[in-house]
Amino acid sequence: MKRNQKDQDHSHRMLTRRTLVLGGLQLGFTGALAMRMRFLQVDQADQFRLLAEENRINIRLLAPSRGEIYDRNGNIIAQNSPSYRIVLVPEDAGDVEQVIANLTRLLPLDEEDLERARTEMRRSRPFLPITLADQISWDDISKVAVNAPALPGITPEVGLSRVYPQGSDFAHVVGYVGPVSDYDLSKMENPDPVLLTPRFQFGKVGFESKQEETLRGKAGIKRVEVNAAGRVMRELDRREGEAGADMQLTLDADLQSYVQARLGTESAAAVIIDVENGDLRAICSSPSFDPNLFVRGISVADYRALTEDPYRPLANKTVQGTYPPGSTFKMVTALAGLEAGVITPEETTWCPGYLEVSGRRFHCWKRAGHGHVNLLDSLKSSCDVYYYDLAIKVGIDRISEMANRLGLGIRHDIPMSAVAAGLAPNREWKSRTYGQDWLVGDTVNASIGQGYMLASPMQLAVMTARLASGRAVSPRLVKSINGVEQPSGAGEPIGLNESHLNHVRKSMYAVSNDRRGTGYRSRIIGDGMRMAGKSGTSQVRNITAAERASGVIRNQDLPWERRDHALYVCYAPYDKPRYAVAVVVEHGGGGSSVAAPVARDVLLQALYGGTPPLEAYPAGDRRKIEAQQERLEREMRQRTESGGSDRA
């Protein structure tokens, strides 16, 4: 059908409008495309030229700065020191062996270090940097930088390495860091990616290990652009990591150094605790070692020397070592009897030199006996028979319970390695452990800290602090984290009868200040500084029939490792306790003759905050003490100048 003129005009107008719209859209698209092409070909020409040369972007982790460790007075214990090193990124190097060969022409590289680096390359991802040389000079860094075009994948860096300026003084407390090993990684379910960085320093033992996550911080990230040769062209962006927390310990560096020097070359341990708040002021295990040796990997010769030493310098005797507490345990047995109401302080026991139990004689250390003794006399002269008899009356379960209340047989929560729980045995423990019944003879042995009974020097110090304060004092090692004070260890009242505690305290005072007391020779006579204490000698062997027959039963006649341990616990001042001390000298012999003088000296050092006046010592000892003070001050200066290294 033929369309009229009106319809034709309308169709023409519609077609013209559509043509204009379509043409406008096409023109706009063409213009946008042209502008985009100009932007890519002109404005972004340089960037795409780099991409055309096979440039690529790498993401690299930035190791965080490790938190530093200080003593209570702000003295540095563990710090970070700048360290120049040469690193290699295998995937950027191409022919790795050729690059290493080129580098060795510039620097004298140790073959052992290179072999270690090759091992790390085999177990690491190819984009992770491998350290080829550490602790190198600025001149060597300059040589590498100048020859960068011939060394693809090689980068000179400035990193941080751990340093322990106090040397061996804090080795057993702080521990040390070392390169992360496959063994370390195998113990973790989801290791932090930064730990996969070869030679990343990681807390191995001690405080460094227990507080690893807090001290480590969080890694940062940087994006870098590298060309086909593996050379870094530019850094695109960087996100800094979060530094580890700085931590302040409760320890006093000067006191720690003194105690370490006072222990000398003995195989021994000493702990000083603040009675008021539980702060640990000094924790020393002797002999010690230099933790700096372990930071970058200790040599075989140095490690063998430490492991083959019979005095076990690597062992932390303060918390890891457990010993029969000997007569230092008698206060526990006494309090168990007083609290149970089976004795009174004035009640006496006859000591003929032994007590016969089930057909067996248990001897007192004084073979002639002490005669009639009450509580005060029994502690003052350390009569064994008094406690044999008392233990049979009170029973092992009550004794074990009292030991727990005073901090023995309990693992204290402090951030140190291998903290031992010790042992305060009872009937249930022996049945569960050995499948045997508890015997009366076991109770008799336990009453004087022998038999199955075991305690660490740390636990003995806590026990003494609780006796002195009447509160459940807990040891505190961390004073603050990033300036934030940590909870006190003062504790709540322990719940013991104050009259009973006072009787035990008076007896401990007599030990140190009565002329007949076993600790009288190591007393303190300074005004307001009088000491209360208790000696202990723990047997570590059974005397054989052959030894009895030959008469060779004295400590000095036996090999060192078979001699008795010497122990002493004390606190002062008696009327207002501030510090408690525990000292153990392995195979030292008598507690009153060997351990007591050490405990007295370190306690005075803590009380006076430095070298005590000679007037604090008995007049007859002052000349010897003066010479000792001069010697120790000289040794401490030498230790400071040499970084604290000693027997190690």
XYZ file of C-alpha atoms in Angstrom:
648
model
C 0.000 0.000 0.000
C 1.334 3.402 -1.042
C 2.360 5.608 1.926
C 1.140 9.170 2.002
C 3.462 12.182 2.108
C 2.867 12.803 5.816
C 4.073 9.314 6.798
C 7.134 9.609 4.596
C 8.158 12.923 6.188
C 7.782 11.431 9.684
C 9.945 8.410 8.790
C 12.630 10.680 7.339
C 12.768 12.763 10.503
C 13.087 9.636 12.683
C 15.902 8.238 10.504
C 17.815 11.500 10.611
C 17.555 11.664 14.415
C 18.779 8.068 14.816
C 21.644 8.714 12.448
C 22.760 11.708 14.471
C 22.573 9.796 17.780
C 24.436 6.803 16.377
C 27.014 8.986 14.738
C 27.526 10.918 17.979
C 28.062 7.701 19.922
C 30.521 6.429 17.351
C 32.371 9.726 17.373
C 32.524 9.730 21.200
C 33.826 6.160 21.357
C 36.421 6.885 18.681
C 37.553 9.975 20.578
C 37.831 8.094 23.879
C 39.756 5.319 22.171
C 42.111 7.836 20.637
C 42.689 9.537 23.991
C 43.338 6.180 25.670
C 45.794 5.187 22.956
C 47.591 8.492 23.330
C 47.765 7.972 27.134
C 49.184 4.475 26.733
C 51.586 5.257 23.883
C 52.816 8.676 24.992
C 52.176 9.336 28.658
C 52.861 5.738 29.814
C 55.523 4.935 27.247
C 58.334 4.604 29.819
C 56.382 2.290 32.075
C 55.403 -0.054 29.267
C 58.920 0.016 27.882
C 60.088 -1.377 31.253
C 57.343 -3.981 31.191
C 58.353 -4.937 27.681
C 61.822 -5.658 29.089
C 60.302 -8.368 31.288
C 60.199 -6.232 34.426
C 58.198 -7.653 37.284
C 57.113 -6.738 40.811
C 58.388 -8.623 43.852
C 56.887 -8.476 47.326
C 59.474 -8.756 50.093
C 59.043 -9.002 53.852
C 60.662 -6.400 56.078
C 61.939 -8.000 59.265
C 60.621 -6.142 62.331
C 62.947 -4.617 64.891
C 63.162 -6.988 67.869
C 62.126 -5.580 71.228
C 64.991 -4.800 73.587
C 65.361 -6.028 77.164
C 66.354 -3.867 80.148
C 66.968 -4.385 83.843
C 64.865 -2.645 86.498
C 67.122 0.435 86.384
C 67.115 0.826 82.603
C 70.449 -0.896 81.918
C 70.404 -2.671 78.564
C 70.527 -6.478 78.707
C 69.667 -7.430 75.111
C 69.913 -4.912 72.282
C 69.915 -4.679 68.488
C 73.094 -3.656 66.720
C 73.413 -2.601 63.026
C 74.940 -5.301 60.889
C 76.111 -5.013 57.245
C 75.412 -8.093 55.169
C 75.258 -9.343 51.574
C 72.064 -11.120 50.515
C 71.131 -13.030 47.376
C 67.640 -13.572 45.918
C 68.048 -16.840 43.920
C 65.219 -16.232 41.431
C 66.713 -12.855 40.524
C 70.265 -14.128 40.147
C 69.853 -16.495 37.203
C 73.035 -18.566 37.362
C 73.498 -18.571 41.144
C 76.885 -20.280 41.164
C 78.267 -17.838 38.604
C 77.041 -14.887 40.672
C 78.655 -16.344 43.798
C 81.889 -16.884 41.859
C 81.837 -13.239 40.747
C 81.227 -12.140 44.334
C 84.122 -14.191 45.697
C 86.458 -12.294 43.402
C 85.495 -9.136 45.283
C 85.152 -10.428 48.853
C 86.872 -13.209 50.798
C 83.808 -15.372 51.576
C 83.992 -18.215 54.071
C 83.340 -21.572 52.414
C 81.398 -22.800 55.457
C 79.081 -19.766 55.190
C 78.596 -20.404 51.467
C 77.707 -24.045 52.059
C 75.226 -22.985 54.730
C 73.727 -20.504 52.240
C 73.381 -23.225 49.583
C 71.569 -25.409 52.111
C 69.209 -22.552 52.894
C 68.521 -22.041 49.170
C 67.486 -25.665 48.806
C 64.930 -25.435 51.618
C 63.698 -21.877 50.985
C 61.449 -20.331 48.395
C 63.370 -18.793 45.474
C 62.130 -15.248 46.125
C 63.397 -15.200 49.728
C 66.754 -13.483 50.296
C 69.668 -15.641 51.436
C 72.493 -14.180 53.525
C 75.874 -14.911 51.959
C 78.034 -12.818 54.278
C 77.283 -11.119 57.582
C 79.090 -8.576 59.737
C 81.132 -7.217 56.831
C 82.855 -3.836 56.587
C 81.684 -0.676 54.874
C 84.494 -1.039 52.312
C 83.145 -4.451 51.296
C 79.627 -3.041 51.019
C 80.994 -0.320 48.722
C 82.715 -2.858 46.460
C 79.470 -4.760 45.993
C 77.472 -1.592 45.284
C 79.943 -0.422 42.617
C 79.876 -3.797 40.863
C 76.089 -4.239 41.075
C 75.571 -4.682 37.270
C 77.771 -7.788 37.329
C 76.035 -9.194 40.393
C 72.347 -9.761 39.571
C 70.257 -10.734 42.593
C 72.936 -9.497 45.015
C 71.980 -6.719 47.424
C 74.000 -5.106 50.216
C 71.803 -4.527 53.277
C 71.929 -3.026 56.732
C 70.126 -5.254 59.213
C 69.908 -5.688 62.977
C 71.621 -8.393 64.978
C 71.138 -9.307 68.645
C 73.889 -8.379 71.089
C 74.127 -9.169 74.813
C 76.336 -6.456 76.318
C 76.220 -8.030 79.810
C 77.701 -11.234 78.433
C 77.390 -14.245 80.704
C 75.699 -12.433 83.608
C 72.185 -12.926 82.208
C 72.780 -15.934 79.955
C 70.586 -18.344 81.911
C 67.775 -15.838 82.376
C 67.545 -14.068 79.016
C 68.886 -16.952 76.928
C 69.781 -16.149 73.322
C 68.515 -15.975 69.757
C 69.780 -17.888 66.764
C 68.885 -18.620 63.121
C 65.532 -20.375 62.668
C 66.097 -24.067 61.951
C 63.963 -26.763 60.339
C 63.527 -28.240 63.804
C 62.136 -24.948 65.112
C 59.679 -24.768 62.210
C 58.602 -28.386 62.683
C 57.297 -27.523 66.165
C 54.933 -24.833 64.807
C 51.569 -25.419 63.160
C 51.334 -22.121 61.271
C 54.705 -20.357 61.445
C 54.852 -16.632 60.879
C 56.025 -16.101 57.248
C 58.879 -13.912 58.469
C 60.347 -16.970 60.217
C 60.911 -18.511 56.791
C 63.398 -15.769 56.004
C 66.808 -17.471 56.104
C 68.922 -16.622 59.157
C 66.080 -14.760 60.779
C 66.947 -14.509 64.479
C 64.531 -16.377 66.692
C 64.442 -16.896 70.475
C 66.014 -20.277 71.203
C 66.012 -20.572 75.001
C 65.268 -18.549 78.099
C 63.304 -15.322 78.165
C 64.040 -14.739 74.478
C 62.178 -17.950 73.670
C 59.315 -17.663 76.158
C 58.523 -14.104 75.048
C 59.313 -14.663 71.358
C 56.025 -13.422 69.909
C 56.008 -10.290 72.062
C 59.640 -9.479 71.324
C 59.483 -10.332 67.603
C 56.871 -7.829 66.472
C 55.175 -8.012 63.056
C 56.858 -7.972 59.651
C 56.393 -5.153 57.155
C 56.117 -5.422 53.350
C 57.784 -3.635 50.445
C 56.983 -3.913 46.744
C 59.971 -3.537 44.430
C 60.290 -3.554 40.676
C 63.128 -5.581 39.186
C 64.243 -5.917 35.583
C 64.992 -9.041 33.581
C 68.510 -9.194 35.038
C 67.085 -9.285 38.563
C 68.306 -5.829 39.450
C 66.012 -3.708 41.596
C 64.843 -0.738 39.539
C 62.778 1.038 42.136
C 60.748 0.589 45.276
C 57.057 1.014 44.564
C 55.743 1.222 48.119
C 56.563 0.174 51.635
C 54.550 -0.684 54.722
C 56.697 -0.695 57.819
C 56.279 -3.511 60.318
C 55.464 -3.267 63.982
C 58.504 -3.353 66.260
C 58.593 -5.861 69.090
C 57.776 -4.707 72.593
C 60.565 -3.445 74.841
C 60.559 -5.366 78.104
C 61.909 -4.423 81.512
C 62.874 -7.164 83.949
C 62.770 -6.992 87.731
C 66.456 -7.954 87.920
C 69.179 -5.559 89.017
C 72.169 -5.752 86.646
C 74.690 -4.636 89.271
C 73.427 -7.142 91.825
C 73.275 -9.883 89.195
C 76.886 -9.195 88.237
C 77.978 -9.291 91.888
C 76.209 -12.580 92.610
C 77.682 -14.169 89.489
C 81.149 -13.071 90.575
C 80.552 -14.221 94.170
C 79.605 -17.730 93.039
C 82.910 -17.805 91.180
C 83.818 -21.125 89.563
C 81.563 -23.225 91.794
C 78.784 -25.293 90.284
C 76.092 -23.359 92.099
C 72.924 -21.282 91.982
C 71.568 -18.287 93.889
C 68.186 -16.542 93.843
C 67.256 -13.241 95.502
C 63.560 -12.336 95.749
C 61.825 -9.223 97.081
C 59.664 -10.347 100.000
C 57.232 -7.457 99.555
C 56.244 -7.880 95.889
C 57.883 -11.062 94.590
C 60.314 -9.228 92.270
C 63.290 -11.387 91.397
C 66.354 -9.211 91.979
C 69.010 -11.707 90.912
C 68.958 -15.209 89.409
C 72.399 -16.688 88.889
C 73.548 -20.106 87.761
C 77.262 -20.845 87.793
C 79.324 -21.389 85.753
C 77.770 -19.399 82.946
C 78.504 -18.890 79.232
C 78.589 -16.105 76.667
C 75.235 -16.043 74.786
C 76.786 -13.952 71.984
C 78.492 -17.146 70.789
C 75.112 -18.606 69.814
C 73.644 -15.643 67.904
C 75.192 -16.502 64.521
C 75.955 -20.152 65.193
C 78.429 -21.454 67.769
C 81.528 -23.318 66.624
C 81.841 -27.048 67.233
C 84.855 -26.534 69.509
C 83.099 -23.945 71.688
C 79.951 -26.051 71.962
C 81.902 -29.179 72.857
C 83.715 -27.281 75.605
C 80.357 -26.302 77.126
C 78.700 -29.714 76.873
C 81.680 -31.658 78.196
C 82.192 -29.441 81.252
C 81.201 -31.500 84.352
C 79.887 -28.298 85.997
C 77.197 -28.072 83.242
C 77.395 -24.373 82.300
C 74.464 -24.659 79.870
C 72.057 -25.892 82.572
C 70.030 -23.276 84.438
C 70.399 -24.603 87.966
C 68.151 -21.906 89.492
C 64.878 -23.209 88.023
C 65.837 -26.365 86.149
C 67.984 -27.985 88.803
C 66.136 -29.814 91.584
C 67.873 -30.995 94.738
C 66.943 -32.674 98.002
C 66.391 -29.570 100.175
C 67.941 -31.203 103.235
C 67.499 -29.386 106.520
C 66.178 -26.243 104.813
C 62.925 -28.272 104.639
C 62.607 -28.606 108.407
C 60.553 -25.398 108.692
C 57.907 -27.081 106.497
C 57.722 -30.131 108.762
C 57.599 -27.898 111.837
C 54.718 -25.794 110.497
C 52.821 -28.925 109.443
C 53.087 -30.206 113.026
C 52.130 -26.873 114.603
C 49.135 -26.380 112.315
C 47.965 -29.969 112.921
C 48.217 -29.415 116.674
C 50.393 -32.488 117.299
C 53.155 -30.431 118.967
C 53.609 -27.146 120.797
C 56.683 -24.937 120.461
C 57.772 -25.744 124.031
C 57.275 -29.504 123.792
C 60.553 -31.428 123.759
C 61.788 -34.577 122.083
C 64.666 -36.742 123.320
C 67.497 -37.128 120.807
C 69.976 -39.905 121.654
C 71.564 -39.609 118.205
C 69.147 -41.833 116.334
C 65.531 -42.979 116.052
C 64.673 -46.619 115.440
C 61.813 -47.141 112.992
C 60.656 -50.600 111.871
C 63.928 -52.174 112.930
C 66.071 -49.560 111.163
C 68.061 -46.792 112.789
C 67.752 -43.287 111.337
C 70.735 -41.321 112.617
C 71.003 -37.676 113.576
C 73.920 -35.770 112.084
C 75.269 -35.494 115.642
C 75.952 -39.098 116.544
C 76.113 -38.342 120.292
C 72.648 -36.785 120.112
C 71.255 -33.408 121.206
C 69.391 -34.516 124.322
C 66.041 -32.819 125.026
C 65.189 -30.302 122.280
C 62.160 -28.107 121.616
C 61.204 -26.385 118.341
C 63.683 -23.520 118.649
C 66.544 -25.816 119.689
C 65.730 -28.287 116.916
C 66.129 -25.680 114.184
C 69.011 -23.852 115.849
C 71.101 -27.028 116.111
C 69.377 -28.769 113.159
C 68.457 -31.879 115.160
C 67.259 -34.625 112.799
C 65.645 -36.886 115.397
C 63.186 -34.149 116.432
C 61.837 -34.090 112.861
C 61.863 -37.867 112.443
C 59.600 -38.141 115.469
C 57.423 -35.194 114.444
C 56.907 -36.478 110.895
C 55.638 -39.839 112.133
C 53.063 -38.007 114.255
C 51.875 -35.590 111.561
C 52.031 -37.856 108.492
C 53.358 -37.322 104.983
C 50.120 -35.994 103.465
C 50.024 -32.993 105.803
C 53.726 -32.363 105.238
C 53.239 -32.477 101.466
C 50.254 -30.117 101.682
C 52.282 -27.620 103.754
C 55.148 -27.826 101.243
C 52.715 -26.879 98.458
C 51.374 -23.924 100.472
C 54.922 -22.659 100.866
C 55.678 -22.949 97.151
C 57.419 -26.335 96.931
C 56.320 -29.020 94.501
C 54.689 -26.335 92.307
C 55.846 -25.069 88.915
C 55.960 -21.269 89.215
C 54.821 -19.307 86.179
C 57.897 -17.380 85.112
C 59.108 -16.921 81.493
C 62.256 -19.025 81.671
C 63.167 -22.338 80.055
C 62.699 -25.734 81.721
C 61.121 -24.455 84.952
C 60.899 -27.541 87.163
C 57.980 -28.349 89.464
C 60.138 -30.138 91.997
C 58.470 -32.791 94.124
C 56.596 -32.809 97.435
C 55.574 -36.504 97.499
C 52.647 -38.093 99.300
C 50.990 -41.494 99.499
C 48.968 -41.062 96.318
C 52.068 -39.968 94.345
C 54.087 -43.066 95.259
C 51.202 -45.375 94.503
C 50.617 -43.721 91.127
C 54.316 -43.482 90.194
C 55.742 -46.743 91.530
C 52.671 -48.822 92.326
C 53.943 -49.174 95.907
C 52.659 -48.322 99.373
C 54.128 -45.393 101.242
C 56.384 -46.530 104.091
C 57.040 -44.966 107.475
C 60.706 -44.787 106.508
C 59.743 -42.639 103.499
C 58.069 -40.170 105.868
C 61.148 -40.087 108.102
C 63.406 -39.305 105.132
C 61.032 -36.647 103.810
C 60.902 -34.860 107.184
C 64.483 -33.622 106.728
C 64.221 -32.968 102.988
C 65.678 -36.267 101.818
C 64.226 -39.281 100.057
C 61.907 -38.328 97.204
C 61.716 -34.654 98.170
C 63.103 -32.266 95.505
C 63.167 -28.473 95.192
C 64.836 -25.892 92.973
C 66.717 -22.853 94.328
C 63.862 -20.708 92.968
C 61.319 -22.672 95.003
C 63.446 -22.465 98.134
C 63.635 -18.676 97.743
C 59.835 -18.510 97.360
C 59.404 -20.732 100.432
C 61.611 -18.422 102.467
C 59.777 -15.306 101.257
C 56.437 -16.852 102.262
C 57.773 -17.781 105.692
C 59.052 -14.227 106.165
C 55.910 -12.449 104.942
C 53.060 -14.826 105.707
C 51.749 -14.183 102.189
C 51.623 -16.329 99.051
C 54.472 -14.426 97.391
C 54.928 -15.413 93.731
C 58.105 -14.761 91.738
C 57.827 -11.928 89.185
C 60.390 -11.532 86.387
C 58.717 -8.994 84.062
C 58.430 -5.511 85.538
C 56.914 -3.732 82.532
C 56.110 -4.197 78.837
C 56.450 -1.056 76.710
C 56.288 0.932 79.935
C 53.117 -0.759 81.220
C 53.653 -2.084 84.751
C 52.884 -5.796 85.193
C 50.920 -7.317 88.111
C 52.671 -7.620 91.457
C 53.575 -10.969 92.987
C 52.832 -9.865 96.564
C 50.053 -12.436 96.975
C 47.323 -12.851 99.556
C 47.802 -14.014 103.170
C 48.820 -17.645 103.183
C 46.329 -18.565 105.890
C 48.770 -19.915 108.508
C 48.556 -19.150 112.212
C 50.684 -16.044 112.771
C 51.858 -17.351 116.152
C 53.144 -20.525 114.520
C 54.959 -18.502 111.844
C 56.562 -16.318 114.504
C 57.895 -19.369 116.363
C 59.502 -20.644 113.165
C 60.939 -17.184 112.403
C 62.430 -16.909 115.908
C 64.013 -20.313 115.448
C 65.523 -19.223 112.113
C 66.819 -16.077 113.828
C 68.520 -18.284 116.430
C 70.183 -20.298 113.656
C 72.014 -17.156 112.508
C 72.437 -15.199 115.743
C 72.693 -17.661 118.631
C 76.256 -18.789 119.344
C 75.116 -22.405 119.103
C 73.279 -21.826 115.822
C 74.587 -23.665 112.757
C 74.722 -20.369 110.787
C 76.301 -18.206 113.482
C 79.651 -17.870 111.714
C 77.914 -16.245 108.735
C 75.777 -13.801 110.704
C 75.077 -10.128 109.940
C 75.699 -7.642 112.746
C 74.744 -4.401 110.980
C 72.108 -2.355 112.810
C 68.638 -3.200 111.566
C 70.026 -5.828 109.178
C 69.948 -8.987 111.309
C 69.351 -12.153 109.326
C 67.202 -15.259 109.891
C 68.273 -18.387 108.050
C 68.633 -22.139 107.857
C 71.442 -24.315 106.554
C 71.049 -27.617 104.770
C 73.283 -30.451 103.630
C 71.632 -32.911 101.288
C 73.074 -36.358 100.729
C 73.322 -37.432 97.098
C 74.731 -40.913 97.634
C 74.356 -44.033 99.718
C 77.509 -44.992 101.591
C 78.672 -48.402 100.383
C 79.815 -51.222 102.654
C 83.318 -50.922 101.200
C 83.435 -47.219 102.084
C 82.286 -47.918 105.633
C 84.897 -50.639 105.970
C 87.664 -48.381 104.696
C 86.460 -45.382 106.668
C 86.203 -43.234 103.494
C 82.911 -41.487 104.190
C 83.914 -37.814 104.468
C 82.975 -35.494 101.613
C 86.511 -34.349 100.990
C 87.596 -37.973 100.609
C 85.066 -38.673 97.845
C 85.017 -37.777 94.145
C 83.430 -34.359 93.572
C 80.270 -35.715 91.961
C 79.506 -37.908 95.020
C 79.835 -35.200 97.661
C 76.842 -33.680 99.457
C 75.101 -30.535 98.220
C 75.394 -27.409 100.382
C 72.276 -25.239 100.856
C 71.311 -22.113 102.747
C 68.105 -20.057 102.864
C 67.703 -16.756 104.669
C 65.912 -13.397 104.802
C 66.589 -9.973 106.266
C 66.030 -7.700 108.030
C 64.474 -10.040 110.578
C 62.011 -7.503 112.010
C 60.976 -6.068 108.604
C 61.829 -8.543 105.833
C 62.864 -7.107 102.452
C 64.753 -9.857 100.644
C 64.896 -13.644 100.770
C 67.818 -15.659 99.414
C 68.418 -19.283 98.497
C 71.857 -20.661 97.622
C 72.762 -24.168 96.462
C 76.369 -25.247 95.890
C 76.460 -28.565 94.097
C 78.615 -31.128 95.914
C 79.862 -28.320 98.139
C 79.660 -30.208 101.421
C 78.288 -28.454 104.506
C 75.589 -25.827 104.054
C 76.715 -23.751 107.031
C 80.356 -23.659 105.938
C 79.995 -23.332 102.154
C 76.564 -21.959 101.183
C 75.888 -19.714 104.195
C 78.768 -17.249 103.573
C 77.641 -16.799 99.960
C 74.022 -16.243 101.004
C 75.058 -13.720 103.670
C 77.225 -11.753 101.215
C 74.658 -11.525 98.430
C 71.895 -10.644 100.897
C 73.990 -7.766 102.259
C 74.751 -6.590 98.726
C 70.999 -6.430 98.056
C 70.170 -4.714 101.347
C 72.755 -1.943 100.908
C 72.251 -1.589 97.148
C 75.991 -2.002 96.598
C 79.124 -2.904 98.543
C 78.123 -3.105 102.233
C 80.230 -1.482 104.970
C 82.664 -3.737 106.784
C 80.808 -2.946 110.008
C 77.996 -5.223 108.835
C 80.331 -8.224 109.210
C 81.694 -9.844 112.373
C 84.951 -8.170 113.442
C 86.998 -11.315 112.947
C 85.942 -11.597 109.298
C 86.485 -8.003 108.181
C 90.041 -8.306 106.887
C 89.106 -11.339 104.801
C 85.895 -9.646 103.606
C 87.765 -6.483 102.613
C 90.167 -8.503 100.446
C 87.216 -10.396 98.979
C 85.375 -7.168 98.124
C 88.430 -5.755 96.341
C 88.861 -8.973 94.378
C 85.206 -9.152 93.352
C 85.110 -5.498 92.301
C 88.186 -6.082 90.164
C 86.647 -9.192 88.594
C 83.368 -7.371 87.903
C 85.227 -4.568 86.125
C 87.088 -7.103 84.015
C 83.845 -8.923 83.203
C 82.225 -5.651 82.135
C 85.150 -4.732 79.894
C 85.146 -8.184 78.269
C 81.371 -8.350 77.813
C 80.748 -10.486 80.892
C 82.463 -13.664 79.683
C 83.789 -15.980 82.348
C 84.430 -19.725 82.525
C 82.811 -20.167 79.100
